[in-house]
Tab-separated table of C-alpha atoms in Angstrom:
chain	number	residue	atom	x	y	z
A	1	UNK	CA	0.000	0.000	0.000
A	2	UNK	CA	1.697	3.238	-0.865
A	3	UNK	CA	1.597	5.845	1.657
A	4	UNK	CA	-0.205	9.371	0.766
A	5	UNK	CA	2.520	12.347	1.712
A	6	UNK	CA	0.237	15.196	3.644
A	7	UNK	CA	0.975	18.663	3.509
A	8	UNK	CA	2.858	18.707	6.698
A	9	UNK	CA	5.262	16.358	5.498
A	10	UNK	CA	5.419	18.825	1.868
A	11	UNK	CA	6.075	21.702	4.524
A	12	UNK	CA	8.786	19.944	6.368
A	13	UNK	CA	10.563	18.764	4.115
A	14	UNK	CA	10.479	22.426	2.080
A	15	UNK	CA	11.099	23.984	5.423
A	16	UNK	CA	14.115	22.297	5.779
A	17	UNK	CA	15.206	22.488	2.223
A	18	UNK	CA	15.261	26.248	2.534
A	19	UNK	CA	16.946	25.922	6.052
A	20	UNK	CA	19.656	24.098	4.093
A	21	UNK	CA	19.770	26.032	1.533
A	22	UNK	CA	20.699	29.363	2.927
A	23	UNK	CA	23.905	27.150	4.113
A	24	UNK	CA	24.756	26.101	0.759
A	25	UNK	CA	26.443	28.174	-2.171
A	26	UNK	CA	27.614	26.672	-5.534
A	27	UNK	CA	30.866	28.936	-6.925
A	28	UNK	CA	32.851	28.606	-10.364
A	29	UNK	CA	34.862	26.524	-8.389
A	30	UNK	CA	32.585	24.022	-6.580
A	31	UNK	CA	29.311	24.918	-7.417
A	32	UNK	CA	26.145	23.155	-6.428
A	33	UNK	CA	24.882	19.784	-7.038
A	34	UNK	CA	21.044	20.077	-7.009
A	35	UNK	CA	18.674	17.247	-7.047
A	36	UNK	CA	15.144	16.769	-7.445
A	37	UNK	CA	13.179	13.524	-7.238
A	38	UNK	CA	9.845	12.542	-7.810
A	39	UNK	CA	8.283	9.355	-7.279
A	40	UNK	CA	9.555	8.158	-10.701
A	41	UNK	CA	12.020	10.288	-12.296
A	42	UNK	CA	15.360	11.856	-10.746
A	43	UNK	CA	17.211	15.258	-11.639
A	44	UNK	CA	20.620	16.712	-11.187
A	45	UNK	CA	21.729	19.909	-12.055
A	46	UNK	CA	25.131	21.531	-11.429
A	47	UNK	CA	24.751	25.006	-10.701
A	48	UNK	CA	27.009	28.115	-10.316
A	49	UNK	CA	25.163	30.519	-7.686
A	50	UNK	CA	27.443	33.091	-8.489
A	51	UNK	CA	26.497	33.629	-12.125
A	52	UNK	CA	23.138	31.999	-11.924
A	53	UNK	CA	24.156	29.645	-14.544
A	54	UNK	CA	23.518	25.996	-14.770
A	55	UNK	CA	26.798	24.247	-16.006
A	56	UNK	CA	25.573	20.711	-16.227
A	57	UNK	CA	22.480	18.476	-15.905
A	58	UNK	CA	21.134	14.805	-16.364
A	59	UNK	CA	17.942	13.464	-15.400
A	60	UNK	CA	16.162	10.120	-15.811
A	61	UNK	CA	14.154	11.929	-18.355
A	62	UNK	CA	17.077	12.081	-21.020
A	63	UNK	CA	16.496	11.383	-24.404
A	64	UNK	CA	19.743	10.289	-25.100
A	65	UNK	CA	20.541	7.924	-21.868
A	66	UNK	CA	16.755	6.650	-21.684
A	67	UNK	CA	17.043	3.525	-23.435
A	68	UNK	CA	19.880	2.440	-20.953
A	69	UNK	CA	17.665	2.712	-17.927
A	70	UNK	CA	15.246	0.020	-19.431
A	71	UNK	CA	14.817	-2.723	-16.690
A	72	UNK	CA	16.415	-0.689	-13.610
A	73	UNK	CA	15.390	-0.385	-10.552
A	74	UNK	CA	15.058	3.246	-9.361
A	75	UNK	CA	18.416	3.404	-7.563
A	76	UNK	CA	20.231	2.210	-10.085
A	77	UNK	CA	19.048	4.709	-12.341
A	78	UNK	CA	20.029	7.135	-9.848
A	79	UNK	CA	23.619	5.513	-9.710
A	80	UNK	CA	23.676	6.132	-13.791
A	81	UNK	CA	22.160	9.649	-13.704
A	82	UNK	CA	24.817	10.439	-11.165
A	83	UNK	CA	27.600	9.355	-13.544
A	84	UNK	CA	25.975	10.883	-15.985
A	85	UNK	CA	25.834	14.362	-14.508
A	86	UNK	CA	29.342	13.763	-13.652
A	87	UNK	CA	30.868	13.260	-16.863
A	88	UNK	CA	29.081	16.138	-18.486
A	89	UNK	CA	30.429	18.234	-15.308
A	90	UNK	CA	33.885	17.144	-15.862
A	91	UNK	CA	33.617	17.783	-19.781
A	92	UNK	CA	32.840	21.514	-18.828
A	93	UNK	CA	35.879	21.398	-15.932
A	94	UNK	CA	34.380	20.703	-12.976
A	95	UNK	CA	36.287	18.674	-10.625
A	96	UNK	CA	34.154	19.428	-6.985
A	97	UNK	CA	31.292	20.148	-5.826
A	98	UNK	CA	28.493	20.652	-2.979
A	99	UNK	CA	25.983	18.228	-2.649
A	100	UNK	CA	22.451	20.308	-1.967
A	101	UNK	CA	20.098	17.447	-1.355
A	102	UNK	CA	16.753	20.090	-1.313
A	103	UNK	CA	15.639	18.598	2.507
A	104	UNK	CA	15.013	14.628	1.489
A	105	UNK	CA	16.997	12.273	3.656
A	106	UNK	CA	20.493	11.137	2.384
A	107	UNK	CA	19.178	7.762	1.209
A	108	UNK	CA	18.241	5.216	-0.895
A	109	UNK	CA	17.945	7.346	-4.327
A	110	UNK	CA	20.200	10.145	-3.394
A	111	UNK	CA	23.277	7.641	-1.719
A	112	UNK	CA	22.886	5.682	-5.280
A	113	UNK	CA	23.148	9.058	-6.942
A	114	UNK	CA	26.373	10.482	-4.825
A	115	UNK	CA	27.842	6.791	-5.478
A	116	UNK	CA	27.335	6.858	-9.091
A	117	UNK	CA	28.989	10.326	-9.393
A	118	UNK	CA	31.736	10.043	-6.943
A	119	UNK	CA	32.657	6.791	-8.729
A	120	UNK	CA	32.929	8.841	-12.230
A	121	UNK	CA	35.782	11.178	-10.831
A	122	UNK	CA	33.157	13.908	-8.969
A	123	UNK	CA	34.834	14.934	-5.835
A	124	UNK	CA	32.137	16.186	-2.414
């Protein structure tokens, strides 16, 4: 039986996504690894604050990487998202960045992600 999220869980976890937020600031050289996850799809951007530009980004959603996901579970899409986002980031020179997790518990989907694009040369 799947569980219905209520508002007050929608506030929490907002409230503490902005709490974390104002802690968090992606530069040219470490900017921010945002990620956003719904109850199907995941998405990763790499942002410079600074500039307000978004240097790299992958998402479940992908034209070009959606045939490999075929058959995976949900974490292990996250796991090939991450690398994903993680190549393209190195491509543009990225090396490090800052993990912003938006307020959803480091687990599950968004350890598989941080695996995935540690293991592809991204350094936290």
């Amino acid at each position: 039986m799947k569980r219905k999220i209520t508002d007050d869980q929608r506030r929490r976890r907002v409230r503490r996504a902005l709490s974390i937020r104002k802690k968090i600031e992606g530069t040219a050289e470490r900017p921010r690894l945002a990620v956003f996850k719904s109850s199907k799809h995941i998405y990763v951007q790499v942002i410079n604050d600074i500039d307000a530009q978004t240097i790299a980004s992958a998402s479940s959603v992908d034209k070009e990487a959606r045939g490999t996901f075929a058959g995976l579970k949900k974490s292990e899409v996250a796991e090939k998202v991450g690398a994903l986002v993680a190549e393209r980031a190195k491509a543009k020179g990225v090396d490090g960045v800052v993990f912003d997790r938006k307020g959803w518990p480091y687990h599950g989907r968004l350890v598989a992600l941080a695996k995935g694009a540690r293991d592809a040369g991204l350094k936290f």
